[in-house]
Tab-separated table of C-alpha atoms in Angstrom:
chain	number	residue	atom	x	y	z
A	1	GLN	CA	19.174	-47.569	52.900
A	2	ARG	CA	18.401	-48.354	49.288
A	3	ALA	CA	16.143	-50.864	47.589
A	4	GLU	CA	16.857	-52.615	44.312
A	5	ASN	CA	15.897	-50.447	41.320
A	6	ASP	CA	15.462	-47.477	43.633
A	7	VAL	CA	16.285	-43.917	42.621
A	8	ALA	CA	19.934	-42.951	42.198
A	9	PRO	CA	22.016	-42.693	45.398
A	10	CYS	CA	21.911	-39.267	47.028
A	11	ALA	CA	25.689	-38.964	46.572
A	12	VAL	CA	25.302	-39.019	42.788
A	13	PRO	CA	24.638	-35.535	41.325
A	14	GLU	CA	22.005	-34.905	38.654
A	15	ARG	CA	24.766	-33.956	36.228
A	16	ALA	CA	28.389	-35.054	36.187
A	17	CYS	CA	30.639	-32.853	38.309
A	18	THR	CA	32.869	-32.295	35.286
A	19	GLU	CA	29.879	-30.720	33.532
A	20	ASP	CA	28.593	-28.688	36.462
A	21	PRO	CA	31.020	-28.461	39.407
A	22	SER	CA	28.834	-25.828	41.111
A	23	GLN	CA	26.361	-28.483	42.332
A	24	PRO	CA	26.488	-28.766	46.155
A	25	ILE	CA	27.261	-32.489	46.072
A	26	CYS	CA	30.294	-31.718	43.879
A	27	ARG	CA	31.523	-28.782	45.957
A	28	PHE	CA	31.267	-30.573	49.293
A	29	HIS	CA	31.811	-34.194	48.314
A	30	HIS	CA	35.110	-34.313	50.235
A	31	LEU	CA	33.234	-33.475	53.460
A	32	ILE	CA	30.590	-36.197	53.125
A	33	ASP	CA	30.796	-39.791	54.363
A	34	ARG	CA	28.046	-42.275	53.611
A	35	TYR	CA	27.262	-45.871	54.392
A	36	GLU	CA	24.738	-47.630	52.174
A	37	VAL	CA	22.668	-50.544	53.455
A	38	PRO	CA	20.417	-52.690	51.217
A	39	ALA	CA	16.830	-52.147	52.350
A	40	HIS	CA	16.193	-55.866	52.910
A	41	LEU	CA	19.026	-55.947	55.469
A	42	SER	CA	17.885	-52.935	57.470
A	43	VAL	CA	16.735	-53.482	61.062
A	44	GLY	CA	15.210	-50.141	61.988
A	45	PRO	CA	16.232	-46.572	62.846
A	46	VAL	CA	18.057	-47.242	66.116
A	47	PHE	CA	20.611	-49.550	64.519
A	48	ALA	CA	20.936	-47.188	61.539
A	49	ARG	CA	21.735	-44.322	63.896
A	50	HIS	CA	24.157	-46.568	65.757
A	51	LEU	CA	26.021	-47.019	62.461
A	52	ALA	CA	26.012	-43.248	61.983
A	53	ASN	CA	27.474	-42.792	65.493
A	54	ARG	CA	30.300	-45.161	64.608
A	55	MET	CA	31.244	-42.892	61.712
A	56	TYR	CA	32.054	-40.077	64.141
A	57	ARG	CA	35.691	-39.027	63.822
A	58	GLY	CA	36.210	-36.387	66.493
A	59	GLU	CA	34.394	-33.437	64.916
A	60	TYR	CA	33.821	-30.537	67.325
A	61	PHE	CA	30.031	-30.626	66.940
A	62	ALA	CA	27.658	-33.474	66.111
A	63	MET	CA	24.139	-33.121	64.762
A	64	GLN	CA	21.385	-35.629	64.128
A	65	VAL	CA	18.438	-34.645	61.964
A	66	ASP	CA	15.399	-36.253	60.356
A	67	SER	CA	14.783	-36.640	56.668
A	68	HIS	CA	12.397	-34.157	55.006
A	69	VAL	CA	14.011	-31.182	56.755
A	70	ARG	CA	14.843	-27.792	55.258
A	71	PHE	CA	17.171	-25.237	56.797
A	72	THR	CA	17.151	-21.447	56.895
A	73	LYS	CA	19.935	-19.334	55.443
A	74	HIS	CA	23.059	-19.306	57.642
A	75	TRP	CA	21.506	-21.988	59.825
A	76	ASP	CA	24.892	-23.350	60.884
A	77	THR	CA	26.412	-20.144	62.251
A	78	ASP	CA	23.046	-19.228	63.789
A	79	LEU	CA	22.758	-22.573	65.571
A	80	ILE	CA	26.333	-22.481	66.857
A	81	SER	CA	25.747	-18.955	68.157
A	82	GLN	CA	22.607	-20.066	69.991
A	83	TRP	CA	24.437	-23.083	71.439
A	84	ARG	CA	27.237	-20.835	72.718
A	85	SER	CA	24.709	-18.469	74.306
A	86	ALA	CA	23.700	-21.274	76.688
A	87	LYS	CA	27.213	-21.057	78.193
A	88	ASN	CA	27.030	-24.770	78.894
A	89	GLU	CA	29.491	-27.325	77.514
A	90	MET	CA	26.839	-30.017	78.072
A	91	ALA	CA	24.061	-28.184	76.221
A	92	VAL	CA	22.111	-30.110	73.598
A	93	MET	CA	19.900	-28.134	71.232
A	94	THR	CA	17.048	-30.510	70.526
A	95	VAL	CA	13.354	-30.210	69.733
A	96	TYR	CA	10.499	-31.468	67.565
A	97	LEU	CA	10.744	-29.167	64.552
A	98	SER	CA	7.876	-26.964	63.413
A	99	ASP	CA	6.088	-27.646	60.131
A	100	ILE	CA	7.725	-26.262	56.982
A	101	THR	CA	4.552	-24.770	55.509
A	102	GLY	CA	4.967	-20.984	55.312
A	103	SER	CA	7.979	-21.034	57.630
A	104	ILE	CA	10.852	-20.173	55.261
A	105	ASP	CA	10.879	-17.230	52.855
A	106	PRO	CA	11.137	-18.739	49.334
A	107	VAL	CA	13.367	-15.891	48.126
A	108	THR	CA	15.628	-14.998	51.069
A	109	PHE	CA	15.408	-18.412	52.819
A	110	GLU	CA	15.076	-16.617	56.142
A	111	ASN	CA	12.870	-17.707	59.032
A	112	LYS	CA	9.280	-16.403	58.770
A	113	HIS	CA	8.106	-18.361	61.819
A	114	PRO	CA	8.248	-16.138	64.950
A	115	SER	CA	7.204	-18.848	67.406
A	116	ARG	CA	9.251	-21.865	68.420
A	117	PRO	CA	8.315	-25.323	69.772
A	118	ILE	CA	9.128	-26.566	73.258
A	119	MET	CA	8.963	-30.175	74.410
A	120	CYS	CA	6.732	-30.643	77.425
A	121	LYS	CA	3.745	-32.674	76.186
A	122	THR	CA	4.470	-36.330	76.917
A	123	ASP	CA	2.214	-39.097	78.152
A	124	TYR	CA	1.857	-42.868	78.318
A	125	GLU	CA	0.469	-44.700	75.308
A	126	GLY	CA	-0.593	-48.321	74.775
A	127	HIS	CA	-1.639	-50.986	77.256
A	128	GLY	CA	0.029	-53.672	79.346
A	129	LYS	CA	3.541	-54.610	78.272
A	130	MET	CA	3.229	-52.293	75.287
A	131	ARG	CA	2.615	-49.232	77.448
A	132	HIS	CA	5.331	-46.628	76.887
A	133	LEU	CA	6.074	-42.925	77.118
A	134	ARG	CA	5.653	-40.995	73.899
A	135	HIS	CA	6.102	-37.358	72.942
A	136	GLY	CA	3.036	-35.815	71.323
A	137	GLN	CA	2.719	-32.803	69.060
A	138	GLN	CA	4.524	-30.142	71.017
A	139	PRO	CA	3.138	-26.677	71.825
A	140	GLU	CA	4.561	-23.576	70.157
A	141	GLY	CA	4.797	-19.951	71.148
A	142	ARG	CA	6.995	-16.889	71.075
A	143	PRO	CA	10.003	-17.389	73.357
A	144	GLY	CA	9.702	-15.793	76.781
A	145	ILE	CA	13.454	-16.024	77.379
A	146	HIS	CA	15.676	-13.962	75.102
A	147	GLY	CA	19.380	-14.078	74.342
A	148	GLU	CA	19.722	-17.756	75.201
A	149	PRO	CA	17.948	-21.080	74.530
A	150	THR	CA	15.279	-22.413	76.887
A	151	LEU	CA	15.758	-25.513	79.038
A	152	HIS	CA	13.199	-28.263	78.577
A	153	PRO	CA	13.032	-31.863	79.841
A	154	PHE	CA	13.211	-34.040	76.737
A	155	TRP	CA	15.489	-35.042	73.850
A	156	ALA	CA	14.307	-35.323	70.247
A	157	ALA	CA	15.782	-37.768	67.735
A	158	GLY	CA	14.661	-35.616	64.801
A	159	PHE	CA	16.881	-32.666	65.713
A	160	SER	CA	19.840	-32.813	68.077
A	161	PHE	CA	22.907	-30.545	68.053
A	162	ALA	CA	25.674	-30.752	70.659
A	163	ARG	CA	29.391	-31.071	71.230
A	164	GLY	CA	30.784	-34.189	69.595
A	165	HIS	CA	31.331	-35.885	72.942
A	166	PHE	CA	27.558	-36.423	73.174
A	167	VAL	CA	27.931	-39.139	70.516
A	168	ILE	CA	30.747	-40.749	72.543
A	169	GLN	CA	29.015	-40.603	75.919
A	170	VAL	CA	25.506	-41.479	74.716
A	171	PRO	CA	25.886	-43.707	71.641
A	172	TYR	CA	22.916	-45.487	70.150
A	173	ASP	CA	22.385	-49.037	71.415
A	174	LEU	CA	23.011	-51.566	68.631
A	175	TYR	CA	20.859	-54.164	70.380
A	176	GLN	CA	17.483	-52.567	69.674
A	177	PRO	CA	16.369	-53.908	66.274
A	178	MET	CA	13.141	-52.517	64.855
A	179	VAL	CA	12.624	-50.172	67.820
A	180	PHE	CA	10.985	-46.835	67.060
A	181	GLN	CA	8.746	-45.789	69.943
A	182	GLY	CA	10.711	-45.294	73.153
A	183	GLU	CA	14.040	-44.502	71.519
A	184	GLU	CA	13.909	-40.831	72.523
A	185	ILE	CA	13.050	-41.550	76.158
A	186	PHE	CA	15.919	-44.036	76.386
A	187	GLN	CA	18.498	-41.728	74.811
A	188	GLY	CA	17.236	-38.733	76.762
A	189	LEU	CA	17.517	-40.480	80.120
A	190	ARG	CA	21.019	-41.739	79.362
A	191	GLY	CA	22.121	-38.272	78.281
A	192	PHE	CA	20.680	-36.690	81.422
A	193	THR	CA	22.529	-39.146	83.682
A	194	TYR	CA	25.775	-38.126	81.969
A	195	GLY	CA	25.072	-34.487	82.769
A	196	TYR	CA	23.667	-33.182	79.487
A	197	ASP	CA	20.967	-30.507	79.458
A	198	TYR	CA	18.349	-30.167	76.728
A	199	TYR	CA	17.360	-26.838	75.209
A	200	THR	CA	14.994	-25.574	72.559
A	201	PRO	CA	16.525	-22.845	70.362
A	202	GLU	CA	15.176	-19.331	70.747
A	203	LYS	CA	14.918	-19.138	66.952
A	204	SER	CA	14.251	-22.134	64.705
A	205	VAL	CA	16.878	-22.869	62.059
A	206	ALA	CA	15.169	-25.872	60.480
A	207	PHE	CA	11.643	-27.022	59.647
A	208	HIS	CA	10.148	-30.430	58.938
A	209	MET	CA	7.964	-31.438	55.994
A	210	TYR	CA	5.301	-33.384	57.868
A	211	ALA	CA	2.635	-35.424	56.089
A	212	VAL	CA	0.012	-32.739	56.639
A	213	LYS	CA	-1.654	-29.986	54.625
A	214	GLU	CA	-0.181	-29.491	51.171
A	215	ASN	CA	2.661	-31.924	51.856
A	216	LYS	CA	0.462	-34.894	52.754
A	217	GLU	CA	0.298	-36.213	49.190
A	218	LYS	CA	4.054	-35.777	48.666
A	219	ARG	CA	4.919	-37.800	51.759
A	220	GLN	CA	2.458	-40.571	50.871
A	221	LYS	CA	4.376	-41.202	47.641
A	222	ILE	CA	7.430	-42.342	49.587
A	223	LYS	CA	8.094	-46.056	49.206
A	224	LYS	CA	7.597	-48.268	52.230
A	225	PHE	CA	9.476	-51.528	52.689
């Protein structure tokens, strides 16, 4: 979504492609679809992700990822390899990503973070009608299972990688305006009833820039509408 007088659209390169065709947005423009929504018409993340689901056109894999995420070198082939190691057509690689700070080598862009998160810390929050399940900050540790991803019980909206049929079988509900908390429980339950299994990768391929430590000030500069 974009607000009036906001920064340039993300699909517009810093320099014209005729001047510098080596820019990623120029090299891969033919592989990118986008749908812009004026900020004053937006109705929350669930409907936005519903729109993204409707842009699916039969690709073999489908991935959903948060903003403020950085990937390691060769993340795509690494992630596909880890997905295949599960030997499960209904496998979904999904987890709350670890913090970016100190996790990716600034020169080689390789993973420097030996531990990986696993989703198991969830509890009720709120009171009365507002009481709902919510995932907390998830524990991390070195994987105890090697050569394949580890099963865990929950699905994460901030990182989800699966066969494309996951988007068809478990599409986002368009009738949930302004919903944020509870989205992951709802999607996770629906996916489970369709037979999908959730895994955390043995090795992280992406990291999130949370509003903590040295990145706290950067994130606070983001406009809120």
